């Protein structure tokens, strides 16, 4: 065990998978010589050589399309989008080809697409988005959103070994901010199993990614008011752990669904709907969604702060439910 | 027994533990004439399916509960009016003198219905329907009841109006109602699930008190079902029953609701395991003597009495005989007391076809029956079980039960005791086996013998292992050395 940042954990996990399995290679813009926009693959080319750490041209379509072909031929590619926002360029390759190949032809497409996502540092509308729900809607893709260094490493390993296309959303705001002990060896964190980040009795927060930490701070605020908050970190959205969510709802009967993505069509709507369908008679208050407003992400630090759910916003929502 | 005034027909009490029944079929329609004791309708409860006879002669004036509906015991099902009487409105005040005929079969024409004013035998009023969750706060205004609060209120029979609300606008929150339920307010009714199997009254002074059917003397003529005695304490109306939670069917699954009998079995079996300390002891019986005797008696029994002397009849007889020395096997725990019985009401488990359920009709005072009498009684109740002709009285008051899965080839079992009894005997298949016996010169030899396992499950709270084994030993001796003249 050693203390690692979220970013170091991703880097460590990727390196171990590449050492373990020669079929694993990395491709992306500036991932080789430069070591990646965020230095996740720093020094990778020195260890694994230019054929396994490939600098790609500025074409997400080519990156994902090439990965898909390589995967069909038996490789286990890991693509890096410099920013998750750019994945829209690869939409067709991902949605039309990779997601449906197994269904059409029976061939697995074991690709992992790393997607540095999220805001909080004035990245503006092209470098701050959280497009997970767009892809959660596409059958055939898996969606992973780690919140902790340990999960970041374990979920990356699971993503690489999974026979399906996996979108691995790594939150940029967690890269160097979150540090924790991470096991040194290889390990896998299973998909579809939520993590109870914090146990509580009065209100449940269902969330993932960076918002786990926002919820954590809000929960600490409410502790002083005698409100006990349970935080469920979904870890993966496809598949997502309905059982854990419904169990928590049955316990607390009050739920906040929290995400950094915009409200309309956000994955929180799916969770809220599932709770309404399957745990209606366990609810003691309406399911509350806390999310970004339906606008692009603003540049201005003041506006961005108003845009991304903050600790005080979450605390206010929790209080409202606690007092309901 | 021509009725002189309108009589109500109510859902009869089909056993102390039965709280509701389902109307399966009306045999008479409104306006049809009906004779006293003529079958009026068929009902199904978790204990028995049966016909309800008309309590008097007259015309079916009104049918109040439709086929398929399930109602509480005591609910008014129909009104029988005097023949030729004007079809009165449903609310016609009926003094109902015949409602409580007691054991007295005399038709007492009542010239002055007023004289019959007190109506002690009046059945309890039907339970009020569960209060829809619409409580009011102190100001009398309606406040929102969340789904979980409504569900908890319904499950626990709580009137939300009595709960102090601490939520927004005085709303009752889940915490409020959970606190209310847990602190056990004085007015809280018993938990609904416990109601259908209300415990027997503890230690009544007379053994006959709780259940007339269990009296040592043979009961008189079966009482017409509609005039069945009301439940011991009709004071408290049954609490509202929670609706069973609907279950979602998964792929490849089908979901069907439990019928009343299945629900009853499920509840009783679980409750029995939660109540008694179950232990099972198995004995091997050499049935050579019984087989020989049965082969000898069979033609005679069939010719003279039209009845088959089954192995079950032999075993029942030998069991009752063994109980004389081991009476606790036929006893009961009531509170902290041991209730011993000088009679044996022998329950015989009868499986209904196609896994439809199980019914345990009771042979009353079986200790007074010889082998022929038992064979007849077993054939009779088995027949009536399958034809749905059992009377409510037939399934009540058992003191010991025999179950007989051996007919299907079972060789060992650990049956569950029928509460409040303390033991149940499981009769297994008769199988030819090689066994070691001694020949005339005292040498061990291997012989082919018809062997049978008898498994006794008993409640270790009362019956210890040694006691049970000694009872079983005597039962085995009774069977292996059957004395034809003695039984």
mmCIF file with all atom_site columns, N, CA and C in Angstrom, chain B residues 326-368:
data_model
loop_
_atom_site.group_PDB
_atom_site.id
_atom_site.type_symbol
_atom_site.label_atom_id
_atom_site.label_alt_id
_atom_site.label_comp_id
_atom_site.label_asym_id
_atom_site.label_entity_id
_atom_site.label_seq_id
_atom_site.pdbx_PDB_ins_code
_atom_site.Cartn_x
_atom_site.Cartn_y
_atom_site.Cartn_z
_atom_site.occupancy
_atom_site.B_iso_or_equiv
_atom_site.pdbx_formal_charge
_atom_site.auth_seq_id
_atom_site.auth_comp_id
_atom_site.auth_asym_id
_atom_site.auth_atom_id
_atom_site.pdbx_PDB_model_num
ATOM 1   N N  . UNK B 1 326 ? -48.196 -42.954 27.921 1.00 0.00 ? 326 UNK B N  1
ATOM 2   C CA . UNK B 1 326 ? -47.343 -41.806 27.616 1.00 0.00 ? 326 UNK B CA 1
ATOM 3   C C  . UNK B 1 326 ? -48.214 -40.610 27.227 1.00 0.00 ? 326 UNK B C  1
ATOM 4   N N  . UNK B 1 327 ? -49.004 -40.135 28.188 1.00 0.00 ? 327 UNK B N  1
ATOM 5   C CA . UNK B 1 327 ? -50.063 -39.159 27.858 1.00 0.00 ? 327 UNK B CA 1
ATOM 6   C C  . UNK B 1 327 ? -49.530 -37.798 27.385 1.00 0.00 ? 327 UNK B C  1
ATOM 7   N N  . UNK B 1 328 ? -48.280 -37.468 27.684 1.00 0.00 ? 328 UNK B N  1
ATOM 8   C CA . UNK B 1 328 ? -47.809 -36.143 27.275 1.00 0.00 ? 328 UNK B CA 1
ATOM 9   C C  . UNK B 1 328 ? -47.703 -36.003 25.749 1.00 0.00 ? 328 UNK B C  1
ATOM 10  N N  . UNK B 1 329 ? -47.613 -37.137 25.095 1.00 0.00 ? 329 UNK B N  1
ATOM 11  C CA . UNK B 1 329 ? -47.568 -37.080 23.633 1.00 0.00 ? 329 UNK B CA 1
ATOM 12  C C  . UNK B 1 329 ? -48.881 -36.496 23.093 1.00 0.00 ? 329 UNK B C  1
ATOM 13  N N  . UNK B 1 330 ? -49.925 -36.662 23.891 1.00 0.00 ? 330 UNK B N  1
ATOM 14  C CA . UNK B 1 330 ? -51.268 -36.207 23.497 1.00 0.00 ? 330 UNK B CA 1
ATOM 15  C C  . UNK B 1 330 ? -51.654 -34.954 24.288 1.00 0.00 ? 330 UNK B C  1
ATOM 16  N N  . UNK B 1 331 ? -50.679 -34.261 24.822 1.00 0.00 ? 331 UNK B N  1
ATOM 17  C CA . UNK B 1 331 ? -50.984 -33.132 25.707 1.00 0.00 ? 331 UNK B CA 1
ATOM 18  C C  . UNK B 1 331 ? -50.785 -31.809 24.973 1.00 0.00 ? 331 UNK B C  1
ATOM 19  N N  . UNK B 1 332 ? -50.737 -30.761 25.755 1.00 0.00 ? 332 UNK B N  1
ATOM 20  C CA . UNK B 1 332 ? -50.638 -29.424 25.170 1.00 0.00 ? 332 UNK B CA 1
ATOM 21  C C  . UNK B 1 332 ? -49.964 -28.521 26.199 1.00 0.00 ? 332 UNK B C  1
ATOM 22  N N  . UNK B 1 333 ? -49.192 -27.547 25.706 1.00 0.00 ? 333 UNK B N  1
ATOM 23  C CA . UNK B 1 333 ? -48.648 -26.533 26.614 1.00 0.00 ? 333 UNK B CA 1
ATOM 24  C C  . UNK B 1 333 ? -49.531 -25.312 26.497 1.00 0.00 ? 333 UNK B C  1
ATOM 25  N N  . UNK B 1 334 ? -50.083 -24.901 27.618 1.00 0.00 ? 334 UNK B N  1
ATOM 26  C CA . UNK B 1 334 ? -50.931 -23.706 27.594 1.00 0.00 ? 334 UNK B CA 1
ATOM 27  C C  . UNK B 1 334 ? -50.337 -22.730 28.605 1.00 0.00 ? 334 UNK B C  1
ATOM 28  N N  . UNK B 1 335 ? -49.738 -21.696 28.094 1.00 0.00 ? 335 UNK B N  1
ATOM 29  C CA . UNK B 1 335 ? -49.037 -20.784 28.989 1.00 0.00 ? 335 UNK B CA 1
ATOM 30  C C  . UNK B 1 335 ? -47.886 -21.534 29.618 1.00 0.00 ? 335 UNK B C  1
ATOM 31  N N  . UNK B 1 336 ? -47.881 -21.609 30.949 1.00 0.00 ? 336 UNK B N  1
ATOM 32  C CA . UNK B 1 336 ? -46.804 -22.317 31.633 1.00 0.00 ? 336 UNK B CA 1
ATOM 33  C C  . UNK B 1 336 ? -47.310 -23.657 32.167 1.00 0.00 ? 336 UNK B C  1
ATOM 34  N N  . UNK B 1 337 ? -48.477 -24.064 31.679 1.00 0.00 ? 337 UNK B N  1
ATOM 35  C CA . UNK B 1 337 ? -49.077 -25.270 32.230 1.00 0.00 ? 337 UNK B CA 1
ATOM 36  C C  . UNK B 1 337 ? -49.125 -26.387 31.199 1.00 0.00 ? 337 UNK B C  1
ATOM 37  N N  . UNK B 1 338 ? -49.107 -27.595 31.732 1.00 0.00 ? 338 UNK B N  1
ATOM 38  C CA . UNK B 1 338 ? -49.223 -28.767 30.865 1.00 0.00 ? 338 UNK B CA 1
ATOM 39  C C  . UNK B 1 338 ? -50.657 -29.252 30.953 1.00 0.00 ? 338 UNK B C  1
ATOM 40  N N  . UNK B 1 339 ? -51.315 -29.328 29.816 1.00 0.00 ? 339 UNK B N  1
ATOM 41  C CA . UNK B 1 339 ? -52.709 -29.756 29.797 1.00 0.00 ? 339 UNK B CA 1
ATOM 42  C C  . UNK B 1 339 ? -52.752 -31.178 29.263 1.00 0.00 ? 339 UNK B C  1
ATOM 43  N N  . UNK B 1 340 ? -53.143 -32.093 30.118 1.00 0.00 ? 340 UNK B N  1
ATOM 44  C CA . UNK B 1 340 ? -53.231 -33.490 29.728 1.00 0.00 ? 340 UNK B CA 1
ATOM 45  C C  . UNK B 1 340 ? -54.673 -33.796 29.334 1.00 0.00 ? 340 UNK B C  1
ATOM 46  N N  . UNK B 1 341 ? -54.899 -34.699 28.429 1.00 0.00 ? 341 UNK B N  1
ATOM 47  C CA . UNK B 1 341 ? -56.254 -34.953 27.938 1.00 0.00 ? 341 UNK B CA 1
ATOM 48  C C  . UNK B 1 341 ? -56.610 -36.426 28.075 1.00 0.00 ? 341 UNK B C  1
ATOM 49  N N  . UNK B 1 342 ? -57.840 -36.669 28.524 1.00 0.00 ? 342 UNK B N  1
ATOM 50  C CA . UNK B 1 342 ? -58.259 -38.062 28.673 1.00 0.00 ? 342 UNK B CA 1
ATOM 51  C C  . UNK B 1 342 ? -59.005 -38.533 27.434 1.00 0.00 ? 342 UNK B C  1
ATOM 52  N N  . UNK B 1 343 ? -58.786 -37.831 26.354 1.00 0.00 ? 343 UNK B N  1
ATOM 53  C CA . UNK B 1 343 ? -59.412 -38.233 25.089 1.00 0.00 ? 343 UNK B CA 1
ATOM 54  C C  . UNK B 1 343 ? -58.385 -37.977 23.993 1.00 0.00 ? 343 UNK B C  1
ATOM 55  N N  . UNK B 1 344 ? -58.585 -38.631 22.877 1.00 0.00 ? 344 UNK B N  1
ATOM 56  C CA . UNK B 1 344 ? -57.682 -38.420 21.742 1.00 0.00 ? 344 UNK B CA 1
ATOM 57  C C  . UNK B 1 344 ? -58.519 -37.956 20.553 1.00 0.00 ? 344 UNK B C  1
ATOM 58  N N  . UNK B 1 345 ? -58.293 -36.716 20.150 1.00 0.00 ? 345 UNK B N  1
ATOM 59  C CA . UNK B 1 345 ? -58.896 -36.241 18.902 1.00 0.00 ? 345 UNK B CA 1
ATOM 60  C C  . UNK B 1 345 ? -57.812 -36.343 17.844 1.00 0.00 ? 345 UNK B C  1
ATOM 61  N N  . UNK B 1 346 ? -57.956 -37.364 17.013 1.00 0.00 ? 346 UNK B N  1
ATOM 62  C CA . UNK B 1 346 ? -56.866 -37.738 16.133 1.00 0.00 ? 346 UNK B CA 1
ATOM 63  C C  . UNK B 1 346 ? -56.982 -37.026 14.786 1.00 0.00 ? 346 UNK B C  1
ATOM 64  N N  . UNK B 1 347 ? -56.026 -36.160 14.512 1.00 0.00 ? 347 UNK B N  1
ATOM 65  C CA . UNK B 1 347 ? -55.988 -35.483 13.210 1.00 0.00 ? 347 UNK B CA 1
ATOM 66  C C  . UNK B 1 347 ? -55.307 -36.374 12.185 1.00 0.00 ? 347 UNK B C  1
ATOM 67  N N  . UNK B 1 348 ? -55.883 -36.447 11.003 1.00 0.00 ? 348 UNK B N  1
ATOM 68  C CA . UNK B 1 348 ? -55.280 -37.216 9.910  1.00 0.00 ? 348 UNK B CA 1
ATOM 69  C C  . UNK B 1 348 ? -55.022 -36.240 8.775  1.00 0.00 ? 348 UNK B C  1
ATOM 70  N N  . UNK B 1 349 ? -53.755 -36.061 8.426  1.00 0.00 ? 349 UNK B N  1
ATOM 71  C CA . UNK B 1 349 ? -53.427 -35.116 7.355  1.00 0.00 ? 349 UNK B CA 1
ATOM 72  C C  . UNK B 1 349 ? -53.849 -35.711 6.020  1.00 0.00 ? 349 UNK B C  1
ATOM 73  N N  . UNK B 1 350 ? -54.620 -34.938 5.277  1.00 0.00 ? 350 UNK B N  1
ATOM 74  C CA . UNK B 1 350 ? -55.092 -35.388 3.973  1.00 0.00 ? 350 UNK B CA 1
ATOM 75  C C  . UNK B 1 350 ? -54.607 -34.384 2.931  1.00 0.00 ? 350 UNK B C  1
ATOM 76  N N  . UNK B 1 351 ? -53.836 -34.874 1.979  1.00 0.00 ? 351 UNK B N  1
ATOM 77  C CA . UNK B 1 351 ? -53.342 -33.972 0.926  1.00 0.00 ? 351 UNK B CA 1
ATOM 78  C C  . UNK B 1 351 ? -54.418 -33.834 -0.137 1.00 0.00 ? 351 UNK B C  1
ATOM 79  N N  . UNK B 1 352 ? -54.633 -32.612 -0.584 1.00 0.00 ? 352 UNK B N  1
ATOM 80  C CA . UNK B 1 352 ? -55.563 -32.396 -1.693 1.00 0.00 ? 352 UNK B CA 1
ATOM 81  C C  . UNK B 1 352 ? -54.801 -32.586 -2.990 1.00 0.00 ? 352 UNK B C  1
ATOM 82  N N  . UNK B 1 353 ? -55.512 -32.906 -4.030 1.00 0.00 ? 353 UNK B N  1
ATOM 83  C CA . UNK B 1 353 ? -54.846 -33.261 -5.279 1.00 0.00 ? 353 UNK B CA 1
ATOM 84  C C  . UNK B 1 353 ? -54.090 -32.092 -5.876 1.00 0.00 ? 353 UNK B C  1
ATOM 85  N N  . UNK B 1 354 ? -53.015 -32.443 -6.542 1.00 0.00 ? 354 UNK B N  1
ATOM 86  C CA . UNK B 1 354 ? -52.275 -31.446 -7.316 1.00 0.00 ? 354 UNK B CA 1
ATOM 87  C C  . UNK B 1 354 ? -51.610 -30.378 -6.470 1.00 0.00 ? 354 UNK B C  1
ATOM 88  N N  . UNK B 1 355 ? -51.222 -30.744 -5.242 1.00 0.00 ? 355 UNK B N  1
ATOM 89  C CA . UNK B 1 355 ? -50.543 -29.757 -4.403 1.00 0.00 ? 355 UNK B CA 1
ATOM 90  C C  . UNK B 1 355 ? -51.429 -28.603 -3.996 1.00 0.00 ? 355 UNK B C  1
ATOM 91  N N  . UNK B 1 356 ? -52.724 -28.807 -4.072 1.00 0.00 ? 356 UNK B N  1
ATOM 92  C CA . UNK B 1 356 ? -53.650 -27.727 -3.765 1.00 0.00 ? 356 UNK B CA 1
ATOM 93  C C  . UNK B 1 356 ? -53.675 -27.385 -2.283 1.00 0.00 ? 356 UNK B C  1
ATOM 94  N N  . UNK B 1 357 ? -53.129 -28.261 -1.483 1.00 0.00 ? 357 UNK B N  1
ATOM 95  C CA . UNK B 1 357 ? -53.112 -27.934 -0.064 1.00 0.00 ? 357 UNK B CA 1
ATOM 96  C C  . UNK B 1 357 ? -53.252 -29.181 0.776  1.00 0.00 ? 357 UNK B C  1
ATOM 97  N N  . UNK B 1 358 ? -53.494 -28.946 2.018  1.00 0.00 ? 358 UNK B N  1
ATOM 98  C CA . UNK B 1 358 ? -53.474 -30.011 3.012  1.00 0.00 ? 358 UNK B CA 1
ATOM 99  C C  . UNK B 1 358 ? -54.571 -29.679 3.996  1.00 0.00 ? 358 UNK B C  1
ATOM 100 N N  . UNK B 1 359 ? -55.274 -30.693 4.405  1.00 0.00 ? 359 UNK B N  1
ATOM 101 C CA . UNK B 1 359 ? -56.335 -30.441 5.364  1.00 0.00 ? 359 UNK B CA 1
ATOM 102 C C  . UNK B 1 359 ? -56.201 -31.505 6.432  1.00 0.00 ? 359 UNK B C  1
ATOM 103 N N  . UNK B 1 360 ? -56.502 -31.160 7.653  1.00 0.00 ? 360 UNK B N  1
ATOM 104 C CA . UNK B 1 360 ? -56.324 -32.123 8.739  1.00 0.00 ? 360 UNK B CA 1
ATOM 105 C C  . UNK B 1 360 ? -57.647 -32.314 9.467  1.00 0.00 ? 360 UNK B C  1
ATOM 106 N N  . UNK B 1 361 ? -58.507 -33.156 8.916  1.00 0.00 ? 361 UNK B N  1
ATOM 107 C CA . UNK B 1 361 ? -59.749 -33.449 9.631  1.00 0.00 ? 361 UNK B CA 1
ATOM 108 C C  . UNK B 1 361 ? -59.440 -34.264 10.885 1.00 0.00 ? 361 UNK B C  1
ATOM 109 N N  . UNK B 1 362 ? -60.323 -34.165 11.839 1.00 0.00 ? 362 UNK B N  1
ATOM 110 C CA . UNK B 1 362 ? -60.060 -34.737 13.155 1.00 0.00 ? 362 UNK B CA 1
ATOM 111 C C  . UNK B 1 362 ? -61.104 -35.809 13.481 1.00 0.00 ? 362 UNK B C  1
ATOM 112 N N  . UNK B 1 363 ? -60.611 -36.946 13.931 1.00 0.00 ? 363 UNK B N  1
ATOM 113 C CA . UNK B 1 363 ? -61.517 -37.996 14.417 1.00 0.00 ? 363 UNK B CA 1
ATOM 114 C C  . UNK B 1 363 ? -61.675 -37.778 15.919 1.00 0.00 ? 363 UNK B C  1
ATOM 115 N N  . UNK B 1 364 ? -62.860 -37.358 16.296 1.00 0.00 ? 364 UNK B N  1
ATOM 116 C CA . UNK B 1 364 ? -63.094 -37.015 17.698 1.00 0.00 ? 364 UNK B CA 1
ATOM 117 C C  . UNK B 1 364 ? -63.187 -38.284 18.540 1.00 0.00 ? 364 UNK B C  1
ATOM 118 N N  . UNK B 1 365 ? -62.650 -38.212 19.726 1.00 0.00 ? 365 UNK B N  1
ATOM 119 C CA . UNK B 1 365 ? -62.705 -39.322 20.663 1.00 0.00 ? 365 UNK B CA 1
ATOM 120 C C  . UNK B 1 365 ? -62.285 -40.638 20.014 1.00 0.00 ? 365 UNK B C  1
ATOM 121 N N  . UNK B 1 366 ? -61.168 -40.567 19.346 1.00 0.00 ? 366 UNK B N  1
ATOM 122 C CA . UNK B 1 366 ? -60.671 -41.748 18.646 1.00 0.00 ? 366 UNK B CA 1
ATOM 123 C C  . UNK B 1 366 ? -60.301 -42.856 19.623 1.00 0.00 ? 366 UNK B C  1
ATOM 124 N N  . UNK B 1 367 ? -60.103 -42.499 20.897 1.00 0.00 ? 367 UNK B N  1
ATOM 125 C CA . UNK B 1 367 ? -59.738 -43.536 21.871 1.00 0.00 ? 367 UNK B CA 1
ATOM 126 C C  . UNK B 1 367 ? -60.883 -44.522 22.070 1.00 0.00 ? 367 UNK B C  1
ATOM 127 N N  . UNK B 1 368 ? -62.094 -44.088 21.676 1.00 0.00 ? 368 UNK B N  1
ATOM 128 C CA . UNK B 1 368 ? -63.247 -44.978 21.857 1.00 0.00 ? 368 UNK B CA 1
ATOM 129 C C  . UNK B 1 368 ? -63.512 -45.869 20.653 1.00 0.00 ? 368 UNK B C  1
#
